[in-house]
Short mmCIF file of C-alpha atoms in Angstrom, two decimals:
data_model
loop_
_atom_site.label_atom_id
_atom_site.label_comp_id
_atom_site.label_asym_id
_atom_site.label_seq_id
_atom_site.Cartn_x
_atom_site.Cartn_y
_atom_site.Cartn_z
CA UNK A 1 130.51 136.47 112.52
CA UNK A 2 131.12 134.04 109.55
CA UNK A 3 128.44 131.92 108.64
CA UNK A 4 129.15 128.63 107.06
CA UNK A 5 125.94 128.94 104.95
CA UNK A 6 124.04 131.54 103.24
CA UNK A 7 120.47 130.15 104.31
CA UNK A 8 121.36 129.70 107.61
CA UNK A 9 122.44 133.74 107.38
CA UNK A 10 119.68 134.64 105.79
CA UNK A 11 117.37 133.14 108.54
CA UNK A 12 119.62 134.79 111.24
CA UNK A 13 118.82 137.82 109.33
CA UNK A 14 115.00 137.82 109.23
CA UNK A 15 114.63 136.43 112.85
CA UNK A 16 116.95 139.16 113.96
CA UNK A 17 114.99 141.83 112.57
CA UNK A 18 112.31 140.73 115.37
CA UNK A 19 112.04 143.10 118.29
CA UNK A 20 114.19 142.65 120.67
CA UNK A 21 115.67 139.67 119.31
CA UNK A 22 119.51 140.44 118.48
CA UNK A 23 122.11 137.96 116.42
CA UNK A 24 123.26 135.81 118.96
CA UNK A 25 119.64 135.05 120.07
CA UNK A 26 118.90 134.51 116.26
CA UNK A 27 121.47 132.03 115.62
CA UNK A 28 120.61 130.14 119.07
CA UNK A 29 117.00 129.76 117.51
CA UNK A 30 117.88 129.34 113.83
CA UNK A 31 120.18 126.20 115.04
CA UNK A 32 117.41 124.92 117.16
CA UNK A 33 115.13 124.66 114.73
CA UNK A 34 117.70 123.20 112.40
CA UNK A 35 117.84 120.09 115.04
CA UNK A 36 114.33 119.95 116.04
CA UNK A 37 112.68 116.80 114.93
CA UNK A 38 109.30 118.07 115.43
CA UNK A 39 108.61 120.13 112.75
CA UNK A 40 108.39 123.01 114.95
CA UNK A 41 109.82 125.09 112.10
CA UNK A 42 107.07 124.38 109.79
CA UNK A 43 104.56 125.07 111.90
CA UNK A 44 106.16 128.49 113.20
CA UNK A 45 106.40 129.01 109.65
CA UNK A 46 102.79 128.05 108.92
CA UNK A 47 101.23 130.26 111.84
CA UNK A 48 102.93 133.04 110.54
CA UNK A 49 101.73 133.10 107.24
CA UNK A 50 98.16 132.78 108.55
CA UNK A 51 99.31 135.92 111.15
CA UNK A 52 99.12 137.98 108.22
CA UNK A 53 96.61 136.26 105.18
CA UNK A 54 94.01 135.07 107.86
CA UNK A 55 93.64 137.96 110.05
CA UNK A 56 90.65 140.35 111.05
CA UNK A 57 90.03 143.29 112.64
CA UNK A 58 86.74 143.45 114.44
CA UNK A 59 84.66 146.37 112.44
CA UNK A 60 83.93 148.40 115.33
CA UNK A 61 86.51 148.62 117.65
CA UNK A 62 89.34 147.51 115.72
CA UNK A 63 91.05 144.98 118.01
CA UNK A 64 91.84 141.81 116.20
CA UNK A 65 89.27 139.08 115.19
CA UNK A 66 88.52 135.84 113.58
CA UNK A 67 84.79 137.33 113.03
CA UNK A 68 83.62 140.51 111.34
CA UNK A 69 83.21 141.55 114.77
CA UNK A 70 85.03 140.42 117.98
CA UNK A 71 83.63 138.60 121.03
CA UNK A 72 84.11 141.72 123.43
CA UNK A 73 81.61 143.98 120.99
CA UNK A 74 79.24 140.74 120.03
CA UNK A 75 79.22 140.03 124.33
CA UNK A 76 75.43 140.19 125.69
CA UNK A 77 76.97 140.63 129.45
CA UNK A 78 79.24 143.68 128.62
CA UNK A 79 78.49 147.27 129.61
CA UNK A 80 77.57 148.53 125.66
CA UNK A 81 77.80 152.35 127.71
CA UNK A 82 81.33 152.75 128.67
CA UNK A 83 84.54 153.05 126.04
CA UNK A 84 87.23 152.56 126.65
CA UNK A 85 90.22 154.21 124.33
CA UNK A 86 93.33 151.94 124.28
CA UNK A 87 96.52 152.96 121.68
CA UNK A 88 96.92 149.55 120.59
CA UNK A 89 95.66 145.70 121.09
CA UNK A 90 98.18 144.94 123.76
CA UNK A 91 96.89 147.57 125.74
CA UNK A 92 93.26 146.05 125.26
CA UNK A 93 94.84 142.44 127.02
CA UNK A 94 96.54 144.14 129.43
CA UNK A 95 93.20 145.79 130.42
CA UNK A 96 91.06 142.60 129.94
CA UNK A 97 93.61 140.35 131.92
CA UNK A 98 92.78 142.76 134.88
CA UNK A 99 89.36 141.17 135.01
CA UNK A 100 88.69 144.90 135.99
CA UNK A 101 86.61 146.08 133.49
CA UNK A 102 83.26 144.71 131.88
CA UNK A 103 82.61 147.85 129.09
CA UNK A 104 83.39 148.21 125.20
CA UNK A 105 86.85 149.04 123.86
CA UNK A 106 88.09 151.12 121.15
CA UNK A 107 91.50 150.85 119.57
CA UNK A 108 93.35 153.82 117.87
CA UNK A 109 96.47 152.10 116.44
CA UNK A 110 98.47 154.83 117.94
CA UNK A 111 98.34 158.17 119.10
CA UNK A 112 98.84 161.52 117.14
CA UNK A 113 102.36 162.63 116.71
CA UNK A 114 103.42 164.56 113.89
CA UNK A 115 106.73 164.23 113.99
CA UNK A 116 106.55 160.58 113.41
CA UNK A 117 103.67 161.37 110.76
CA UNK A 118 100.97 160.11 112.13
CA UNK A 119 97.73 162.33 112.13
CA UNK A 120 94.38 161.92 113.40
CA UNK A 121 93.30 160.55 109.92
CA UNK A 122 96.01 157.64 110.60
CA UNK A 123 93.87 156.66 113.51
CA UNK A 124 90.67 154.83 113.78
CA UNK A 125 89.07 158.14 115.46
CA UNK A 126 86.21 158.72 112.74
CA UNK A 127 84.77 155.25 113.28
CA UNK A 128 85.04 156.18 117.53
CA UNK A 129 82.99 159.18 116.70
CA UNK A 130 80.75 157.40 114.47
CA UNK A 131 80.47 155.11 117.55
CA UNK A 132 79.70 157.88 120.07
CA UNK A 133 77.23 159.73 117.85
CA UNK A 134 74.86 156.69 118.08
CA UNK A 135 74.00 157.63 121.31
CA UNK A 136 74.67 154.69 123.60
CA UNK A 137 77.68 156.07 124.91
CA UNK A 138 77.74 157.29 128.13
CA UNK A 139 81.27 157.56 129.64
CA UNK A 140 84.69 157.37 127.34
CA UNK A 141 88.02 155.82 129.21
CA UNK A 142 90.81 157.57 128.08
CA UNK A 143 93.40 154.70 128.62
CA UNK A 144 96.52 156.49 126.58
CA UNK A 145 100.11 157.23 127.11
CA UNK A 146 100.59 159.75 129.65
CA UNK A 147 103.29 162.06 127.11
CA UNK A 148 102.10 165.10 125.09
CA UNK A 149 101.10 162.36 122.17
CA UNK A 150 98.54 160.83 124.16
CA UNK A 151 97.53 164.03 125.78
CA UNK A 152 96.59 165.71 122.29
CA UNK A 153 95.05 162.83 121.02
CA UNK A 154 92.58 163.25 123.77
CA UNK A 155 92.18 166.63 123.40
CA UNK A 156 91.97 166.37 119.69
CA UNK A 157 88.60 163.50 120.30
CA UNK A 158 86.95 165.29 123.07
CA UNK A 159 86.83 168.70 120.64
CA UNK A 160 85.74 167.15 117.46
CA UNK A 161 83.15 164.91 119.38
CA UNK A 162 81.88 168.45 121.13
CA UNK A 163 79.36 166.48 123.50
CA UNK A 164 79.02 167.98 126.93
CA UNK A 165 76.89 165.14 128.46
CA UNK A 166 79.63 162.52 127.31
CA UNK A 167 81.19 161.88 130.58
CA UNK A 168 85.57 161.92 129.71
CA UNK A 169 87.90 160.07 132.49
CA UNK A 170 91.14 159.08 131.90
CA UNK A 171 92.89 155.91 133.87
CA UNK A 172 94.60 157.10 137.22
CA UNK A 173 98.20 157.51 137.30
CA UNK A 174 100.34 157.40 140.42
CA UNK A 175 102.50 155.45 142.19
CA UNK A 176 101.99 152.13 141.43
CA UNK A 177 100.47 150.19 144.73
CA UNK A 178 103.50 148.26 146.48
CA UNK A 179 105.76 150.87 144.83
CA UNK A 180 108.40 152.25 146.93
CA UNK A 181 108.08 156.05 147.00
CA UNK A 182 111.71 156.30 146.49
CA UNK A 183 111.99 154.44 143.68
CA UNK A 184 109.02 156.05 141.93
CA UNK A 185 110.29 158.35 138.96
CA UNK A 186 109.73 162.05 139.54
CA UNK A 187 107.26 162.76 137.40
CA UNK A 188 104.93 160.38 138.60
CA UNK A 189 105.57 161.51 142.25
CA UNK A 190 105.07 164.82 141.80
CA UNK A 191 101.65 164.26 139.65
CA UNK A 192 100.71 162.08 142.73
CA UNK A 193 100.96 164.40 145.03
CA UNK A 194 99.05 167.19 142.89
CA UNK A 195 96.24 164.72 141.67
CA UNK A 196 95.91 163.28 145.46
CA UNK A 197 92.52 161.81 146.34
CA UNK A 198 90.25 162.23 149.77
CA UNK A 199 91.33 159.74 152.75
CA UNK A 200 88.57 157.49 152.74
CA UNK A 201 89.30 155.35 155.78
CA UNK A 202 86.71 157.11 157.69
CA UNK A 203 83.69 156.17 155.98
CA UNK B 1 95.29 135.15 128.73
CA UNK B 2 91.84 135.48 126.82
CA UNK B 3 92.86 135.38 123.11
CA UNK B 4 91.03 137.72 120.93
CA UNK B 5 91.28 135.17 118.02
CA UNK B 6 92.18 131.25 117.30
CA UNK B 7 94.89 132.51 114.49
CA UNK B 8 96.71 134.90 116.94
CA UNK B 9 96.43 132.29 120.02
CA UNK B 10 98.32 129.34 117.50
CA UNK B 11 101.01 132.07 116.74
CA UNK B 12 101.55 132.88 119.77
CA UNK B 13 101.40 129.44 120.60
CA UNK B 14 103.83 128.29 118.05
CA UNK B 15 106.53 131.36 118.83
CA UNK B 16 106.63 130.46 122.67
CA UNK B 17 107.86 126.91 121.63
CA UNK B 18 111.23 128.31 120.61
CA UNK B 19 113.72 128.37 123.80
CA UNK B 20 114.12 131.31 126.04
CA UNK B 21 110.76 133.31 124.45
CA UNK B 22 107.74 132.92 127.06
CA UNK B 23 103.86 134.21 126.09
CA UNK B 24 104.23 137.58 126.38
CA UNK B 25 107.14 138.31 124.10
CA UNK B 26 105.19 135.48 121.89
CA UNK B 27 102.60 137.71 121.71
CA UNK B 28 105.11 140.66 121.50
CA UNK B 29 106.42 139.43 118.32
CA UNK B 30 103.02 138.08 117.17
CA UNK B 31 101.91 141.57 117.36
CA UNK B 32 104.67 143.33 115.66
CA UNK B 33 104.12 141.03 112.52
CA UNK B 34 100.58 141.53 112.44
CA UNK B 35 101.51 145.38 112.36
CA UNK B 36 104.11 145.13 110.38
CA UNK B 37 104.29 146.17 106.68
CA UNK B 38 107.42 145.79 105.41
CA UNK B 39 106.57 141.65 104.67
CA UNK B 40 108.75 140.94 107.34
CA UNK B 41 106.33 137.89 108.18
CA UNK B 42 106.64 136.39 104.93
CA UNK B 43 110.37 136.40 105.03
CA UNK B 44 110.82 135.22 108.56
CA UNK B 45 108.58 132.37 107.36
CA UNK B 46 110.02 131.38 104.42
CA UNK B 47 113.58 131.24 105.82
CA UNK B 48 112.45 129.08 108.39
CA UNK B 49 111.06 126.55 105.16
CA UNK B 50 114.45 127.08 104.13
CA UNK B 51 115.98 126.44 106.69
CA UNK B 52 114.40 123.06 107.30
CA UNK B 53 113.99 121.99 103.41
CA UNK B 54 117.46 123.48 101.73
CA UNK B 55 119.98 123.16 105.01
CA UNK B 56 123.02 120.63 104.43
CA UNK B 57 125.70 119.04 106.54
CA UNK B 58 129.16 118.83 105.91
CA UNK B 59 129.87 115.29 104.96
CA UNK B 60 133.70 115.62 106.22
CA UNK B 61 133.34 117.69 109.63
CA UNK B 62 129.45 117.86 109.69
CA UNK B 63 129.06 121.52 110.62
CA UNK B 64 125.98 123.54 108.23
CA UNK B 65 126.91 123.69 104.68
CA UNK B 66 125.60 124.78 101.66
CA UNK B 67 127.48 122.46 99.88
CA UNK B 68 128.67 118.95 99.82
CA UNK B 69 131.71 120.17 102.19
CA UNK B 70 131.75 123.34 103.77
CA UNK B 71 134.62 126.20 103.71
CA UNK B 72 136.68 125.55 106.32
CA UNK B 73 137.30 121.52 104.96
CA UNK B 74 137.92 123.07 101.62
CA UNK B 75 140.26 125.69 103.24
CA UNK B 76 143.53 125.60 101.15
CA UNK B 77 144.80 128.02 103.81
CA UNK B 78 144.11 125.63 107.09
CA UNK B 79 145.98 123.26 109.22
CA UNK B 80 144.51 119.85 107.89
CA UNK B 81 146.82 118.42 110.38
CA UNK B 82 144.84 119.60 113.35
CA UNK B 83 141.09 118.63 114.44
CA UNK B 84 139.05 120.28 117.21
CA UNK B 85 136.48 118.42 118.24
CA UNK B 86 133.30 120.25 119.29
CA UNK B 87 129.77 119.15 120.66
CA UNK B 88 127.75 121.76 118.39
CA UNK B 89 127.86 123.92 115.52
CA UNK B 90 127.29 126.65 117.61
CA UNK B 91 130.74 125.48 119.60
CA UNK B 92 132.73 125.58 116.34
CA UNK B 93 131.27 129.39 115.48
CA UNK B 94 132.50 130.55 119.14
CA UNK B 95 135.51 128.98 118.48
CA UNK B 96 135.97 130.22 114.91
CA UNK B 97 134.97 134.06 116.20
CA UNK B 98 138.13 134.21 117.99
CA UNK B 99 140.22 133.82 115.27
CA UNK B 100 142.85 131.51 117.05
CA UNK B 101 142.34 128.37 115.67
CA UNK B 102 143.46 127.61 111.96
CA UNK B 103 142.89 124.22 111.87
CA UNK B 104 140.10 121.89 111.16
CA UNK B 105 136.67 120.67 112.86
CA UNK B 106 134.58 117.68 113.44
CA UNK B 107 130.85 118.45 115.02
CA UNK B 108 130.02 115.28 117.36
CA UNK B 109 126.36 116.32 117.72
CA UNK B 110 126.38 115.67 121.53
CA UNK B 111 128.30 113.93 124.03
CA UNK B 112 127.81 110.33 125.11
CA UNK B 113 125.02 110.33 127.69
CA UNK B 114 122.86 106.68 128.24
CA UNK B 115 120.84 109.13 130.75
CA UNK B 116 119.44 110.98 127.79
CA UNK B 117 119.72 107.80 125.66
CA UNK B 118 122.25 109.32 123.49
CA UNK B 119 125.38 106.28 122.69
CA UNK B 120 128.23 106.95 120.75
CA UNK B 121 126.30 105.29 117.77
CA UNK B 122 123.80 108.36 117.82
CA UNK B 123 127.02 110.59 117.31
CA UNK B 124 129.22 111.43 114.57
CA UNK B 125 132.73 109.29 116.20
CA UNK B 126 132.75 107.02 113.49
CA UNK B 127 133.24 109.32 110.67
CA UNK B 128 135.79 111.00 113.21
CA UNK B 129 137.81 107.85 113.56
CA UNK B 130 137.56 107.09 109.80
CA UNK B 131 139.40 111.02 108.90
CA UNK B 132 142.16 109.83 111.57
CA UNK B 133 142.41 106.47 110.01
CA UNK B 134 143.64 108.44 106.93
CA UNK B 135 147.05 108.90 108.89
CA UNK B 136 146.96 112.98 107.72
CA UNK B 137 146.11 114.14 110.99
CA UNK B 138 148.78 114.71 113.90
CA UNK B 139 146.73 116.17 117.00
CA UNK B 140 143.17 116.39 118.38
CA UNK B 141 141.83 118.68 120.27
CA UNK B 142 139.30 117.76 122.41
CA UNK B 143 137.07 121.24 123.33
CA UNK B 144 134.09 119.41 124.65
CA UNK B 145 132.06 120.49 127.88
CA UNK B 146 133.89 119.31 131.49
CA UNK B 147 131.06 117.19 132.57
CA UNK B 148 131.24 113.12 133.10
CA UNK B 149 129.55 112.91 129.75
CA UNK B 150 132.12 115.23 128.37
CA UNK B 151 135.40 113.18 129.64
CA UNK B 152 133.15 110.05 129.33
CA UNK B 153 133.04 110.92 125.46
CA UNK B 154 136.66 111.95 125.26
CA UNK B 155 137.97 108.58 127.01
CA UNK B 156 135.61 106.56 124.42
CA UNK B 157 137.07 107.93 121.32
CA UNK B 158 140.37 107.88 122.68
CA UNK B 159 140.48 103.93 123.09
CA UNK B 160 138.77 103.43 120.14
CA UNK B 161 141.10 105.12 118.20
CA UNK B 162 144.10 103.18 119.87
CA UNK B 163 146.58 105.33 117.56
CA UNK B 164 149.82 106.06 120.11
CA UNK B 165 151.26 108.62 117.80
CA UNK B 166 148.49 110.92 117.58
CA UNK B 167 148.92 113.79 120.18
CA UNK B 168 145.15 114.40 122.32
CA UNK B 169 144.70 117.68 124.33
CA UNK B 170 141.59 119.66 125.76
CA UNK B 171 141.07 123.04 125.69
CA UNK B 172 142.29 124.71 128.47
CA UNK B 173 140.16 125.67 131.39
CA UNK B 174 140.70 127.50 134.65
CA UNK B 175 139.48 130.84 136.05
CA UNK B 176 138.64 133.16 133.27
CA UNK B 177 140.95 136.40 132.03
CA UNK B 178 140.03 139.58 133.71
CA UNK B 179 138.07 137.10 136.15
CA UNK B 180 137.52 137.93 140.08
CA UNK B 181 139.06 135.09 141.85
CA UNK B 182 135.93 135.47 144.43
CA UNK B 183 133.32 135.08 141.71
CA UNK B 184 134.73 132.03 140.37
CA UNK B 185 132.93 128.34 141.04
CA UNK B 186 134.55 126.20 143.36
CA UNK B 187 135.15 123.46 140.56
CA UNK B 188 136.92 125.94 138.08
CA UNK B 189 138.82 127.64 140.64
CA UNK B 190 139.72 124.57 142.99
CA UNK B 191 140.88 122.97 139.49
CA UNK B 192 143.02 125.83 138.16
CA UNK B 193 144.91 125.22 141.51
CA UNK B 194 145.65 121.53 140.52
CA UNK B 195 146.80 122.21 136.91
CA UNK B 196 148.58 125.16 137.83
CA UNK B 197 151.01 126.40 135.25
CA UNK B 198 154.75 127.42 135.51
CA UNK B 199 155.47 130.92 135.65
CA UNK B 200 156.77 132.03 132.02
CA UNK B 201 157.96 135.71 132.84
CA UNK B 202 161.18 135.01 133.20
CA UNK B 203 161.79 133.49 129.98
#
């Protein structure tokens, strides 16, 4: 496509570069913004700029934060003895939408996989330990990727924390409830019916 | 959805004003930026200033320009004889994409619609009138939506131009190419009936 000016290509550009955002979608927001009376633009452009000057990271578990430390780890009314591991900060929301769970967090920024480069000294796994080893821990939530990734990073933290009173789950994984069995993916069915659990209807 | 912090909640906030892009791929893209190293933030942001402080309109066919006229009125290789008339900028980039038009443009900004409180004063028909008045050009072709405000806006410029010699056509419309006859609309295909076209294979 021909543009009929360079800044309005050059903001096509940078808006395209955006996750799943592709050219067409780009142009369709780079000429609404042109016509918006607003100033929707400047503020878009505005919150941006404080997306990356003005924000944290809360100091101990790494999700983001206005504060040195966030309002999950400064909470009076949260369980300070259950962790749980999440790969990244949408995970964390995804978890505290749930309304589910009432413990601490702790987020990697990833999980290790050396063929994209990233170690266990890209992570934030020396500040988990450094968590673990004050001893309030009781019980760490392994809430990672279910792929060989995710599986060595939780190998790789259980044997460098070496604590055998540390209780270690990971989430459950099956077929998702109101999931047709035929539509669930093989992999998933098959672990389902090797990790099945005890009827408890009868109790 | 329990924002972590005020500066990520306004981002979001900001991002899910933009059409088509709900909270979570707000906070999708939010993410991404706040992950992202390559500056991409900073860019996106200042092209949007850019966009808003730097952008100019055509003062001939009003379509985005970086200068006083853009390239297509400046065109030494177009048919200055010819103007489509289109309701957006975005119109005239479809239409210029498919290469089949050589001639000129003239970007109404809308159509007339007293619903929305838009009156042919809030559009660009004046200026449109004034090029005809010129006597250069020989046809116009009307490629705006087929809606009542669409023919509404077509009828108005037509008597207010009052010019008998100059030729006025619409785009052609009817059931698409490569189109199932069964997944057409009623309207489209009940009107391709009506203006049905003589057979030119035997020519």
């Amino acid at each position: 496509m021909e543009f009929p000016s360079k800044i309005l290509e050059n903001a096509v550009k940078s808006i395209s570069t955006l996750p799943g955002i592709g050219k067409k979608t780009a142009l369709r927001l780079a000429l609404h913004l042109i016509y918006d009376q607003n100033g929707k633009a400047e503020l878009l452009s505005q919150s941006l700029i404080d997306l990356k000057s003005k924000i944290n990271f809360c100091s101990s578990c790494h999700t983001i934060s206005d504060e040195y430390l966030c309002h999950i780890c400064t909470s009076q009314s949260r369980n300070k003895k259950v962790i749980c591991v999440v790969e990244s900060v949408r995970d964390l929301l995804a978890i505290e939408d749930t309304g589910q769970f009432s413990g601490m967090y702790h987020v990697l920024g990833g999980v290790i996989s050396p063929l994209d480069g990233i170690g266990p000294e890209e992570l934030n796994i020396d500040s988990l330990i450094s968590r673990i080893q004050l001893g309030y821990v009781e019980e760490l939530i392994m809430a990672l990727s279910p792929t060989i990734e995710g599986d060595t990073t939780i190998f790789y933290i259980t044997r460098k924390l070496n604590q055998p009173d540390l209780r270690i789950s990971t989430i459950a994984r099956g077929v998702s409830f109101g999931g047709d069995l035929e539509y669930a993916d093989e992999i998933t069915l098959g672990r389902s019916i090797l990790s099945r659990v005890p009827y408890a209807g009868n109790d």
